[in-house]
JSON list of N, CA and C in Angstrom, two decimals:
[
{"chain": "A", "resi": 1, "resn": "GLU", "atom": "N", "xyz": [-21.84, 77.35, 19.49]},
{"chain": "A", "resi": 1, "resn": "GLU", "atom": "CA", "xyz": [-22.88, 78.04, 18.36]},
{"chain": "A", "resi": 1, "resn": "GLU", "atom": "C", "xyz": [-23.82, 77.20, 17.94]},
{"chain": "A", "resi": 2, "resn": "ASP", "atom": "N", "xyz": [-22.87, 76.06, 18.02]},
{"chain": "A", "resi": 2, "resn": "ASP", "atom": "CA", "xyz": [-23.07, 74.68, 17.38]},
{"chain": "A", "resi": 2, "resn": "ASP", "atom": "C", "xyz": [-24.80, 73.77, 17.83]},
{"chain": "A", "resi": 3, "resn": "ALA", "atom": "N", "xyz": [-25.84, 73.96, 17.29]},
{"chain": "A", "resi": 3, "resn": "ALA", "atom": "CA", "xyz": [-26.90, 73.50, 17.84]},
{"chain": "A", "resi": 3, "resn": "ALA", "atom": "C", "xyz": [-26.72, 72.20, 18.70]},
{"chain": "A", "resi": 4, "resn": "TYR", "atom": "N", "xyz": [-25.88, 71.19, 18.15]},
{"chain": "A", "resi": 4, "resn": "TYR", "atom": "CA", "xyz": [-25.83, 69.70, 18.64]},
{"chain": "A", "resi": 4, "resn": "TYR", "atom": "C", "xyz": [-25.21, 69.82, 19.97]},
{"chain": "A", "resi": 5, "resn": "ALA", "atom": "N", "xyz": [-24.79, 71.19, 20.12]},
{"chain": "A", "resi": 5, "resn": "ALA", "atom": "CA", "xyz": [-23.81, 71.05, 21.72]},
{"chain": "A", "resi": 5, "resn": "ALA", "atom": "C", "xyz": [-24.52, 72.25, 22.24]},
{"chain": "A", "resi": 6, "resn": "ALA", "atom": "N", "xyz": [-25.04, 73.26, 21.98]},
{"chain": "A", "resi": 6, "resn": "ALA", "atom": "CA", "xyz": [-25.69, 74.04, 23.06]},
{"chain": "A", "resi": 6, "resn": "ALA", "atom": "C", "xyz": [-27.38, 74.00, 22.07]},
{"chain": "A", "resi": 7, "resn": "PRO", "atom": "N", "xyz": [-28.22, 73.25, 22.40]},
{"chain": "A", "resi": 7, "resn": "PRO", "atom": "CA", "xyz": [-29.35, 72.82, 21.67]},
{"chain": "A", "resi": 7, "resn": "PRO", "atom": "C", "xyz": [-30.16, 74.60, 21.86]},
{"chain": "A", "resi": 8, "resn": "LEU", "atom": "N", "xyz": [-29.87, 75.52, 22.90]},
{"chain": "A", "resi": 8, "resn": "LEU", "atom": "CA", "xyz": [-31.01, 76.22, 23.00]},
{"chain": "A", "resi": 8, "resn": "LEU", "atom": "C", "xyz": [-30.56, 77.83, 21.18]},
{"chain": "A", "resi": 9, "resn": "SER", "atom": "N", "xyz": [-29.04, 77.13, 21.09]},
{"chain": "A", "resi": 9, "resn": "SER", "atom": "CA", "xyz": [-28.52, 78.12, 19.86]},
{"chain": "A", "resi": 9, "resn": "SER", "atom": "C", "xyz": [-29.07, 77.57, 18.28]},
{"chain": "A", "resi": 10, "resn": "ALA", "atom": "N", "xyz": [-30.01, 76.60, 18.62]},
{"chain": "A", "resi": 10, "resn": "ALA", "atom": "CA", "xyz": [-31.18, 76.27, 17.33]},
{"chain": "A", "resi": 10, "resn": "ALA", "atom": "C", "xyz": [-31.95, 77.55, 17.16]},
{"chain": "A", "resi": 11, "resn": "ASP", "atom": "N", "xyz": [-32.48, 77.22, 15.47]},
{"chain": "A", "resi": 11, "resn": "ASP", "atom": "CA", "xyz": [-33.14, 78.10, 14.95]},
{"chain": "A", "resi": 11, "resn": "ASP", "atom": "C", "xyz": [-34.50, 77.32, 14.89]},
{"chain": "A", "resi": 12, "resn": "ASN", "atom": "N", "xyz": [-34.29, 76.55, 14.57]},
{"chain": "A", "resi": 12, "resn": "ASN", "atom": "CA", "xyz": [-36.26, 75.86, 14.30]},
{"chain": "A", "resi": 12, "resn": "ASN", "atom": "C", "xyz": [-36.21, 74.54, 15.79]},
{"chain": "A", "resi": 13, "resn": "PHE", "atom": "N", "xyz": [-37.20, 74.49, 15.96]},
{"chain": "A", "resi": 13, "resn": "PHE", "atom": "CA", "xyz": [-37.35, 73.25, 17.08]},
{"chain": "A", "resi": 13, "resn": "PHE", "atom": "C", "xyz": [-38.47, 72.50, 16.81]},
{"chain": "A", "resi": 14, "resn": "SER", "atom": "N", "xyz": [-38.78, 72.72, 15.10]},
{"chain": "A", "resi": 14, "resn": "SER", "atom": "CA", "xyz": [-40.06, 72.21, 15.07]},
{"chain": "A", "resi": 14, "resn": "SER", "atom": "C", "xyz": [-39.75, 70.82, 14.31]},
{"chain": "A", "resi": 15, "resn": "ASN", "atom": "N", "xyz": [-40.79, 69.52, 14.48]},
{"chain": "A", "resi": 15, "resn": "ASN", "atom": "CA", "xyz": [-40.13, 68.12, 13.99]},
{"chain": "A", "resi": 15, "resn": "ASN", "atom": "C", "xyz": [-39.48, 67.74, 14.88]},
{"chain": "A", "resi": 16, "resn": "LEU", "atom": "N", "xyz": [-39.23, 67.95, 15.91]},
{"chain": "A", "resi": 16, "resn": "LEU", "atom": "CA", "xyz": [-38.36, 67.09, 17.06]},
{"chain": "A", "resi": 16, "resn": "LEU", "atom": "C", "xyz": [-39.33, 66.21, 17.42]},
{"chain": "A", "resi": 17, "resn": "ALA", "atom": "N", "xyz": [-38.83, 65.52, 18.11]},
{"chain": "A", "resi": 17, "resn": "ALA", "atom": "CA", "xyz": [-38.98, 63.95, 19.19]},
{"chain": "A", "resi": 17, "resn": "ALA", "atom": "C", "xyz": [-39.11, 64.71, 20.68]},
{"chain": "A", "resi": 18, "resn": "PRO", "atom": "N", "xyz": [-40.44, 63.96, 21.13]},
{"chain": "A", "resi": 18, "resn": "PRO", "atom": "CA", "xyz": [-41.31, 64.30, 21.84]},
{"chain": "A", "resi": 18, "resn": "PRO", "atom": "C", "xyz": [-39.80, 64.36, 23.36]},
{"chain": "A", "resi": 19, "resn": "ALA", "atom": "N", "xyz": [-40.02, 64.85, 24.39]},
{"chain": "A", "resi": 19, "resn": "ALA", "atom": "CA", "xyz": [-38.68, 65.29, 25.02]},
{"chain": "A", "resi": 19, "resn": "ALA", "atom": "C", "xyz": [-39.15, 64.74, 26.76]},
{"chain": "A", "resi": 20, "resn": "PHE", "atom": "N", "xyz": [-38.75, 64.45, 27.52]},
{"chain": "A", "resi": 20, "resn": "PHE", "atom": "CA", "xyz": [-38.96, 64.29, 28.92]},
{"chain": "A", "resi": 20, "resn": "PHE", "atom": "C", "xyz": [-37.23, 64.66, 29.52]},
{"chain": "A", "resi": 21, "resn": "ILE", "atom": "N", "xyz": [-37.74, 66.16, 30.13]},
{"chain": "A", "resi": 21, "resn": "ILE", "atom": "CA", "xyz": [-36.60, 66.80, 30.39]},
{"chain": "A", "resi": 21, "resn": "ILE", "atom": "C", "xyz": [-37.05, 67.12, 32.14]},
{"chain": "A", "resi": 22, "resn": "MET", "atom": "N", "xyz": [-35.95, 66.94, 33.15]},
{"chain": "A", "resi": 22, "resn": "MET", "atom": "CA", "xyz": [-35.88, 67.34, 34.39]},
{"chain": "A", "resi": 22, "resn": "MET", "atom": "C", "xyz": [-34.70, 68.06, 34.94]},
{"chain": "A", "resi": 23, "resn": "VAL", "atom": "N", "xyz": [-35.40, 68.91, 35.62]},
{"chain": "A", "resi": 23, "resn": "VAL", "atom": "CA", "xyz": [-34.44, 69.95, 36.11]},
{"chain": "A", "resi": 23, "resn": "VAL", "atom": "C", "xyz": [-34.44, 69.61, 37.46]},
{"chain": "A", "resi": 24, "resn": "ALA", "atom": "N", "xyz": [-33.18, 69.52, 37.80]},
{"chain": "A", "resi": 24, "resn": "ALA", "atom": "CA", "xyz": [-32.85, 70.07, 39.53]},
{"chain": "A", "resi": 24, "resn": "ALA", "atom": "C", "xyz": [-32.76, 71.33, 39.88]},
{"chain": "A", "resi": 25, "resn": "GLU", "atom": "N", "xyz": [-33.62, 71.37, 41.15]},
{"chain": "A", "resi": 25, "resn": "GLU", "atom": "CA", "xyz": [-33.09, 72.50, 41.52]},
{"chain": "A", "resi": 25, "resn": "GLU", "atom": "C", "xyz": [-32.07, 73.50, 41.94]},
{"chain": "A", "resi": 26, "resn": "TYR", "atom": "N", "xyz": [-31.42, 72.82, 42.49]},
{"chain": "A", "resi": 26, "resn": "TYR", "atom": "CA", "xyz": [-30.43, 73.52, 42.62]},
{"chain": "A", "resi": 26, "resn": "TYR", "atom": "C", "xyz": [-28.97, 73.05, 41.59]},
{"chain": "A", "resi": 27, "resn": "ASP", "atom": "N", "xyz": [-29.19, 73.34, 40.28]},
{"chain": "A", "resi": 27, "resn": "ASP", "atom": "CA", "xyz": [-28.35, 73.07, 38.94]},
{"chain": "A", "resi": 27, "resn": "ASP", "atom": "C", "xyz": [-27.99, 74.24, 38.28]},
{"chain": "A", "resi": 28, "resn": "PRO", "atom": "N", "xyz": [-26.84, 74.80, 37.95]},
{"chain": "A", "resi": 28, "resn": "PRO", "atom": "CA", "xyz": [-26.84, 76.04, 37.20]},
{"chain": "A", "resi": 28, "resn": "PRO", "atom": "C", "xyz": [-27.13, 75.59, 35.80]},
{"chain": "A", "resi": 29, "resn": "LEU", "atom": "N", "xyz": [-27.01, 74.29, 35.39]},
{"chain": "A", "resi": 29, "resn": "LEU", "atom": "CA", "xyz": [-28.50, 74.43, 34.35]},
{"chain": "A", "resi": 29, "resn": "LEU", "atom": "C", "xyz": [-29.78, 74.29, 34.32]},
{"chain": "A", "resi": 30, "resn": "ARG", "atom": "N", "xyz": [-30.30, 74.37, 35.37]},
{"chain": "A", "resi": 30, "resn": "ARG", "atom": "CA", "xyz": [-31.68, 74.33, 35.51]},
{"chain": "A", "resi": 30, "resn": "ARG", "atom": "C", "xyz": [-32.37, 75.56, 34.21]},
{"chain": "A", "resi": 31, "resn": "ASP", "atom": "N", "xyz": [-31.94, 76.54, 34.67]},
{"chain": "A", "resi": 31, "resn": "ASP", "atom": "CA", "xyz": [-32.66, 77.45, 33.79]},
{"chain": "A", "resi": 31, "resn": "ASP", "atom": "C", "xyz": [-32.52, 77.13, 32.37]},
{"chain": "A", "resi": 32, "resn": "ASP", "atom": "N", "xyz": [-31.64, 76.82, 31.66]},
{"chain": "A", "resi": 32, "resn": "ASP", "atom": "CA", "xyz": [-31.21, 76.29, 30.30]},
{"chain": "A", "resi": 32, "resn": "ASP", "atom": "C", "xyz": [-32.29, 74.93, 29.87]},
{"chain": "A", "resi": 33, "resn": "GLY", "atom": "N", "xyz": [-32.56, 74.41, 31.27]},
{"chain": "A", "resi": 33, "resn": "GLY", "atom": "CA", "xyz": [-33.54, 73.39, 30.95]},
{"chain": "A", "resi": 33, "resn": "GLY", "atom": "C", "xyz": [-35.00, 73.30, 30.51]},
{"chain": "A", "resi": 34, "resn": "ILE", "atom": "N", "xyz": [-34.95, 74.36, 31.72]},
{"chain": "A", "resi": 34, "resn": "ILE", "atom": "CA", "xyz": [-36.47, 75.05, 31.60]},
{"chain": "A", "resi": 34, "resn": "ILE", "atom": "C", "xyz": [-36.91, 76.16, 30.07]},
{"chain": "A", "resi": 35, "resn": "ASN", "atom": "N", "xyz": [-35.68, 76.78, 30.13]},
{"chain": "A", "resi": 35, "resn": "ASN", "atom": "CA", "xyz": [-36.05, 77.38, 28.54]},
{"chain": "A", "resi": 35, "resn": "ASN", "atom": "C", "xyz": [-36.27, 76.51, 27.06]},
{"chain": "A", "resi": 36, "resn": "TYR", "atom": "N", "xyz": [-34.99, 75.29, 27.13]},
{"chain": "A", "resi": 36, "resn": "TYR", "atom": "CA", "xyz": [-35.23, 74.50, 26.57]},
{"chain": "A", "resi": 36, "resn": "TYR", "atom": "C", "xyz": [-36.99, 74.30, 26.00]},
{"chain": "A", "resi": 37, "resn": "SER", "atom": "N", "xyz": [-37.15, 73.45, 27.48]},
{"chain": "A", "resi": 37, "resn": "SER", "atom": "CA", "xyz": [-38.52, 72.81, 27.07]},
{"chain": "A", "resi": 37, "resn": "SER", "atom": "C", "xyz": [-39.84, 73.84, 26.69]},
{"chain": "A", "resi": 38, "resn": "ASN", "atom": "N", "xyz": [-39.27, 75.33, 27.14]},
{"chain": "A", "resi": 38, "resn": "ASN", "atom": "CA", "xyz": [-40.63, 76.22, 26.76]},
{"chain": "A", "resi": 38, "resn": "ASN", "atom": "C", "xyz": [-40.83, 76.26, 25.03]},
{"chain": "A", "resi": 39, "resn": "ARG", "atom": "N", "xyz": [-39.10, 76.46, 24.35]},
{"chain": "A", "resi": 39, "resn": "ARG", "atom": "CA", "xyz": [-39.02, 76.97, 22.86]},
{"chain": "A", "resi": 39, "resn": "ARG", "atom": "C", "xyz": [-39.63, 75.61, 22.34]},
{"chain": "A", "resi": 40, "resn": "LEU", "atom": "N", "xyz": [-39.51, 74.30, 23.05]},
{"chain": "A", "resi": 40, "resn": "LEU", "atom": "CA", "xyz": [-40.04, 72.78, 22.46]},
{"chain": "A", "resi": 40, "resn": "LEU", "atom": "C", "xyz": [-41.55, 73.16, 22.62]},
{"chain": "A", "resi": 41, "resn": "ARG", "atom": "N", "xyz": [-41.98, 73.47, 23.55]},
{"chain": "A", "resi": 41, "resn": "ARG", "atom": "CA", "xyz": [-43.29, 73.77, 23.61]},
{"chain": "A", "resi": 41, "resn": "ARG", "atom": "C", "xyz": [-43.78, 74.37, 22.80]},
{"chain": "A", "resi": 42, "resn": "ASP", "atom": "N", "xyz": [-43.18, 75.70, 22.87]},
{"chain": "A", "resi": 42, "resn": "ASP", "atom": "CA", "xyz": [-43.99, 76.96, 21.80]},
{"chain": "A", "resi": 42, "resn": "ASP", "atom": "C", "xyz": [-43.78, 76.07, 20.36]},
{"chain": "A", "resi": 43, "resn": "ALA", "atom": "N", "xyz": [-42.95, 75.25, 20.03]},
{"chain": "A", "resi": 43, "resn": "ALA", "atom": "CA", "xyz": [-42.65, 75.02, 18.57]},
{"chain": "A", "resi": 43, "resn": "ALA", "atom": "C", "xyz": [-43.91, 73.47, 18.41]},
{"chain": "A", "resi": 44, "resn": "GLY", "atom": "N", "xyz": [-44.49, 73.56, 19.49]},
{"chain": "A", "resi": 44, "resn": "GLY", "atom": "CA", "xyz": [-45.56, 72.16, 19.38]},
{"chain": "A", "resi": 44, "resn": "GLY", "atom": "C", "xyz": [-45.00, 70.67, 19.34]},
{"chain": "A", "resi": 45, "resn": "VAL", "atom": "N", "xyz": [-43.61, 70.69, 20.12]},
{"chain": "A", "resi": 45, "resn": "VAL", "atom": "CA", "xyz": [-42.99, 69.42, 20.44]},
{"chain": "A", "resi": 45, "resn": "VAL", "atom": "C", "xyz": [-44.08, 68.63, 21.86]},
{"chain": "A", "resi": 46, "resn": "LYS", "atom": "N", "xyz": [-44.07, 67.86, 21.80]},
{"chain": "A", "resi": 46, "resn": "LYS", "atom": "CA", "xyz": [-44.52, 67.43, 23.08]},
{"chain": "A", "resi": 46, "resn": "LYS", "atom": "C", "xyz": [-43.40, 66.54, 24.36]},
{"chain": "A", "resi": 47, "resn": "VAL", "atom": "N", "xyz": [-43.65, 67.87, 25.44]},
{"chain": "A", "resi": 47, "resn": "VAL", "atom": "CA", "xyz": [-42.27, 67.76, 26.53]},
{"chain": "A", "resi": 47, "resn": "VAL", "atom": "C", "xyz": [-43.68, 67.36, 27.92]},
{"chain": "A", "resi": 48, "resn": "GLU", "atom": "N", "xyz": [-42.63, 66.77, 28.24]},
{"chain": "A", "resi": 48, "resn": "GLU", "atom": "CA", "xyz": [-42.72, 66.23, 30.09]},
{"chain": "A", "resi": 48, "resn": "GLU", "atom": "C", "xyz": [-41.74, 67.38, 30.66]},
{"chain": "A", "resi": 49, "resn": "LEU", "atom": "N", "xyz": [-41.88, 68.47, 31.25]},
{"chain": "A", "resi": 49, "resn": "LEU", "atom": "CA", "xyz": [-40.80, 69.06, 32.11]},
{"chain": "A", "resi": 49, "resn": "LEU", "atom": "C", "xyz": [-41.12, 68.74, 33.83]},
{"chain": "A", "resi": 50, "resn": "HIS", "atom": "N", "xyz": [-40.23, 68.20, 34.22]},
{"chain": "A", "resi": 50, "resn": "HIS", "atom": "CA", "xyz": [-40.05, 67.30, 35.54]},
{"chain": "A", "resi": 50, "resn": "HIS", "atom": "C", "xyz": [-39.11, 69.02, 36.58]},
{"chain": "A", "resi": 51, "resn": "HIS", "atom": "N", "xyz": [-39.54, 69.00, 37.59]},
{"chain": "A", "resi": 51, "resn": "HIS", "atom": "CA", "xyz": [-38.60, 69.60, 38.41]},
{"chain": "A", "resi": 51, "resn": "HIS", "atom": "C", "xyz": [-38.24, 68.71, 39.96]},
{"chain": "A", "resi": 52, "resn": "ALA", "atom": "N", "xyz": [-36.97, 68.40, 39.76]},
{"chain": "A", "resi": 52, "resn": "ALA", "atom": "CA", "xyz": [-36.18, 67.94, 41.20]},
{"chain": "A", "resi": 52, "resn": "ALA", "atom": "C", "xyz": [-36.13, 68.43, 42.09]},
{"chain": "A", "resi": 53, "resn": "LYS", "atom": "N", "xyz": [-37.41, 69.06, 43.03]},
{"chain": "A", "resi": 53, "resn": "LYS", "atom": "CA", "xyz": [-36.95, 69.68, 44.59]},
{"chain": "A", "resi": 53, "resn": "LYS", "atom": "C", "xyz": [-36.05, 69.92, 45.66]},
{"chain": "A", "resi": 54, "resn": "HIS", "atom": "N", "xyz": [-35.20, 70.49, 45.63]},
{"chain": "A", "resi": 54, "resn": "HIS", "atom": "CA", "xyz": [-34.43, 70.10, 46.74]},
{"chain": "A", "resi": 54, "resn": "HIS", "atom": "C", "xyz": [-33.05, 68.98, 46.43]},
{"chain": "A", "resi": 55, "resn": "LEU", "atom": "N", "xyz": [-32.80, 68.86, 45.14]},
{"chain": "A", "resi": 55, "resn": "LEU", "atom": "CA", "xyz": [-31.63, 68.03, 44.83]},
{"chain": "A", "resi": 55, "resn": "LEU", "atom": "C", "xyz": [-30.99, 68.76, 43.83]},
{"chain": "A", "resi": 56, "resn": "THR", "atom": "N", "xyz": [-29.42, 68.66, 43.73]},
{"chain": "A", "resi": 56, "resn": "THR", "atom": "CA", "xyz": [-28.75, 69.06, 42.65]},
{"chain": "A", "resi": 56, "resn": "THR", "atom": "C", "xyz": [-28.82, 68.47, 41.27]},
{"chain": "A", "resi": 57, "resn": "HIS", "atom": "N", "xyz": [-27.62, 68.87, 40.57]},
{"chain": "A", "resi": 57, "resn": "HIS", "atom": "CA", "xyz": [-26.80, 68.29, 39.41]},
{"chain": "A", "resi": 57, "resn": "HIS", "atom": "C", "xyz": [-26.72, 67.56, 39.69]},
{"chain": "A", "resi": 58, "resn": "GLY", "atom": "N", "xyz": [-27.13, 66.08, 38.93]},
{"chain": "A", "resi": 58, "resn": "GLY", "atom": "CA", "xyz": [-26.37, 64.79, 38.89]},
{"chain": "A", "resi": 58, "resn": "GLY", "atom": "C", "xyz": [-27.10, 63.96, 40.28]},
{"chain": "A", "resi": 59, "resn": "PHE", "atom": "N", "xyz": [-27.97, 64.76, 40.80]},
{"chain": "A", "resi": 59, "resn": "PHE", "atom": "CA", "xyz": [-29.04, 63.44, 41.92]},
{"chain": "A", "resi": 59, "resn": "PHE", "atom": "C", "xyz": [-29.15, 62.38, 41.46]},
{"chain": "A", "resi": 60, "resn": "LEU", "atom": "N", "xyz": [-29.54, 61.91, 40.25]},
{"chain": "A", "resi": 60, "resn": "LEU", "atom": "CA", "xyz": [-29.63, 60.51, 40.04]},
{"chain": "A", "resi": 60, "resn": "LEU", "atom": "C", "xyz": [-28.56, 59.59, 40.57]},
{"chain": "A", "resi": 61, "resn": "ARG", "atom": "N", "xyz": [-27.03, 59.72, 40.75]},
{"chain": "A", "resi": 61, "resn": "ARG", "atom": "CA", "xyz": [-25.79, 59.30, 41.01]},
{"chain": "A", "resi": 61, "resn": "ARG", "atom": "C", "xyz": [-26.12, 58.64, 42.54]},
{"chain": "A", "resi": 62, "resn": "ALA", "atom": "N", "xyz": [-27.16, 59.76, 43.25]},
{"chain": "A", "resi": 62, "resn": "ALA", "atom": "CA", "xyz": [-27.63, 58.89, 44.96]},
{"chain": "A", "resi": 62, "resn": "ALA", "atom": "C", "xyz": [-28.79, 58.43, 44.97]},
{"chain": "A", "resi": 63, "resn": "TRP", "atom": "N", "xyz": [-29.54, 57.48, 44.07]},
{"chain": "A", "resi": 63, "resn": "TRP", "atom": "CA", "xyz": [-30.47, 56.72, 44.12]},
{"chain": "A", "resi": 63, "resn": "TRP", "atom": "C", "xyz": [-30.47, 55.82, 44.72]},
{"chain": "A", "resi": 64, "resn": "ASP", "atom": "N", "xyz": [-29.30, 55.23, 45.74]},
{"chain": "A", "resi": 64, "resn": "ASP", "atom": "CA", "xyz": [-29.42, 54.38, 46.66]},
{"chain": "A", "resi": 64, "resn": "ASP", "atom": "C", "xyz": [-29.51, 55.36, 47.96]},
{"chain": "A", "resi": 65, "resn": "LEU", "atom": "N", "xyz": [-29.49, 56.91, 47.92]},
{"chain": "A", "resi": 65, "resn": "LEU", "atom": "CA", "xyz": [-28.99, 57.62, 49.06]},
{"chain": "A", "resi": 65, "resn": "LEU", "atom": "C", "xyz": [-30.15, 58.18, 49.71]},
{"chain": "A", "resi": 66, "resn": "SER", "atom": "N", "xyz": [-31.15, 58.69, 47.98]},
{"chain": "A", "resi": 66, "resn": "SER", "atom": "CA", "xyz": [-31.96, 59.52, 48.59]},
{"chain": "A", "resi": 66, "resn": "SER", "atom": "C", "xyz": [-33.47, 59.03, 47.50]},
{"chain": "A", "resi": 67, "resn": "ASN", "atom": "N", "xyz": [-34.41, 59.04, 48.81]},
{"chain": "A", "resi": 67, "resn": "ASN", "atom": "CA", "xyz": [-35.84, 58.27, 47.93]},
{"chain": "A", "resi": 67, "resn": "ASN", "atom": "C", "xyz": [-36.34, 59.32, 47.08]},
{"chain": "A", "resi": 68, "resn": "ASP", "atom": "N", "xyz": [-36.10, 60.61, 46.66]},
{"chain": "A", "resi": 68, "resn": "ASP", "atom": "CA", "xyz": [-36.26, 61.43, 46.13]},
{"chain": "A", "resi": 68, "resn": "ASP", "atom": "C", "xyz": [-35.43, 61.02, 44.23]},
{"chain": "A", "resi": 69, "resn": "ALA", "atom": "N", "xyz": [-34.81, 61.18, 44.74]},
{"chain": "A", "resi": 69, "resn": "ALA", "atom": "CA", "xyz": [-33.69, 60.75, 43.31]},
{"chain": "A", "resi": 69, "resn": "ALA", "atom": "C", "xyz": [-34.15, 59.36, 43.13]},
{"chain": "A", "resi": 70, "resn": "GLN", "atom": "N", "xyz": [-34.69, 58.41, 43.92]},
{"chain": "A", "resi": 70, "resn": "GLN", "atom": "CA", "xyz": [-35.12, 56.67, 43.50]},
{"chain": "A", "resi": 70, "resn": "GLN", "atom": "C", "xyz": [-35.96, 57.19, 42.60]},
{"chain": "A", "resi": 71, "resn": "LYS", "atom": "N", "xyz": [-37.43, 58.05, 43.55]},
{"chain": "A", "resi": 71, "resn": "LYS", "atom": "CA", "xyz": [-38.80, 57.79, 42.80]},
{"chain": "A", "resi": 71, "resn": "LYS", "atom": "C", "xyz": [-38.97, 58.79, 41.25]},
{"chain": "A", "resi": 72, "resn": "LEU", "atom": "N", "xyz": [-37.85, 60.04, 40.96]},
{"chain": "A", "resi": 72, "resn": "LEU", "atom": "CA", "xyz": [-37.85, 60.57, 39.87]},
{"chain": "A", "resi": 72, "resn": "LEU", "atom": "C", "xyz": [-37.09, 60.25, 39.20]},
{"chain": "A", "resi": 73, "resn": "GLY", "atom": "N", "xyz": [-36.06, 58.87, 39.52]},
{"chain": "A", "resi": 73, "resn": "GLY", "atom": "CA", "xyz": [-35.27, 57.84, 38.52]},
{"chain": "A", "resi": 73, "resn": "GLY", "atom": "C", "xyz": [-36.37, 56.98, 38.00]},
{"chain": "A", "resi": 74, "resn": "THR", "atom": "N", "xyz": [-37.25, 57.18, 38.81]},
{"chain": "A", "resi": 74, "resn": "THR", "atom": "CA", "xyz": [-38.31, 55.61, 38.42]},
{"chain": "A", "resi": 74, "resn": "THR", "atom": "C", "xyz": [-39.14, 56.36, 37.45]},
{"chain": "A", "resi": 75, "resn": "ASN", "atom": "N", "xyz": [-39.74, 57.35, 38.06]},
{"chain": "A", "resi": 75, "resn": "ASN", "atom": "CA", "xyz": [-40.34, 57.83, 36.83]},
{"chain": "A", "resi": 75, "resn": "ASN", "atom": "C", "xyz": [-40.12, 58.48, 35.40]},
{"chain": "A", "resi": 76, "resn": "MET", "atom": "N", "xyz": [-38.73, 58.69, 35.00]},
{"chain": "A", "resi": 76, "resn": "MET", "atom": "CA", "xyz": [-38.25, 59.00, 34.26]},
{"chain": "A", "resi": 76, "resn": "MET", "atom": "C", "xyz": [-37.92, 57.92, 33.35]},
{"chain": "A", "resi": 77, "resn": "LEU", "atom": "N", "xyz": [-37.78, 56.24, 34.06]},
{"chain": "A", "resi": 77, "resn": "LEU", "atom": "CA", "xyz": [-37.54, 55.30, 33.44]},
{"chain": "A", "resi": 77, "resn": "LEU", "atom": "C", "xyz": [-39.29, 54.53, 32.91]},
{"chain": "A", "resi": 78, "resn": "SER", "atom": "N", "xyz": [-39.92, 55.20, 33.77]},
{"chain": "A", "resi": 78, "resn": "SER", "atom": "CA", "xyz": [-41.50, 54.69, 33.16]},
{"chain": "A", "resi": 78, "resn": "SER", "atom": "C", "xyz": [-41.59, 55.52, 32.04]},
{"chain": "A", "resi": 79, "resn": "SER", "atom": "N", "xyz": [-41.38, 56.61, 31.65]},
{"chain": "A", "resi": 79, "resn": "SER", "atom": "CA", "xyz": [-41.33, 57.34, 30.59]},
{"chain": "A", "resi": 79, "resn": "SER", "atom": "C", "xyz": [-40.50, 56.77, 29.65]},
{"chain": "A", "resi": 80, "resn": "LEU", "atom": "N", "xyz": [-39.64, 56.54, 29.66]},
{"chain": "A", "resi": 80, "resn": "LEU", "atom": "CA", "xyz": [-38.54, 55.64, 28.97]},
{"chain": "A", "resi": 80, "resn": "LEU", "atom": "C", "xyz": [-39.20, 54.75, 28.34]},
{"chain": "A", "resi": 81, "resn": "LYS", "atom": "N", "xyz": [-39.98, 53.78, 29.07]},
{"chain": "A", "resi": 81, "resn": "LYS", "atom": "CA", "xyz": [-40.79, 52.48, 28.79]},
{"chain": "A", "resi": 81, "resn": "LYS", "atom": "C", "xyz": [-41.66, 52.73, 27.94]},
{"chain": "A", "resi": 82, "resn": "LYS", "atom": "N", "xyz": [-42.84, 53.42, 28.02]},
{"chain": "A", "resi": 82, "resn": "LYS", "atom": "CA", "xyz": [-43.05, 54.39, 27.28]},
{"chain": "A", "resi": 82, "resn": "LYS", "atom": "C", "xyz": [-43.24, 54.16, 25.57]},
{"chain": "A", "resi": 83, "resn": "VAL", "atom": "N", "xyz": [-41.80, 54.96, 25.46]},
{"chain": "A", "resi": 83, "resn": "VAL", "atom": "CA", "xyz": [-41.55, 55.20, 24.18]},
{"chain": "A", "resi": 83, "resn": "VAL", "atom": "C", "xyz": [-41.53, 54.00, 23.43]},
{"chain": "A", "resi": 84, "resn": "PHE", "atom": "N", "xyz": [-40.15, 53.18, 24.29]},
{"chain": "A", "resi": 84, "resn": "PHE", "atom": "CA", "xyz": [-39.16, 52.12, 23.61]},
{"chain": "A", "resi": 84, "resn": "PHE", "atom": "C", "xyz": [-40.16, 50.92, 23.77]},
{"chain": "A", "resi": 85, "resn": "TRP", "atom": "N", "xyz": [-41.17, 50.65, 24.65]},
{"chain": "A", "resi": 85, "resn": "TRP", "atom": "CA", "xyz": [-42.38, 49.62, 24.94]},
{"chain": "A", "resi": 85, "resn": "TRP", "atom": "C", "xyz": [-43.53, 49.39, 24.54]}
]
């Protein structure tokens, strides 16, 4: 029930920082990520939602084995660079 552990249980999503959310097609948490991005967007938070098609939860660990994982990981890092640099 703690929103820090389960963000979808929060009552208020306004005044949060912009979010980069990436969900894998074959991930038991995919729908939670999509729902969270929708709740943030509905509260006026800027959200980038990315769908990792044909990939599983933890796909970034396959960076060296999957061109798709590498491309999506690079996209994520580019978004982080925009925020911090």
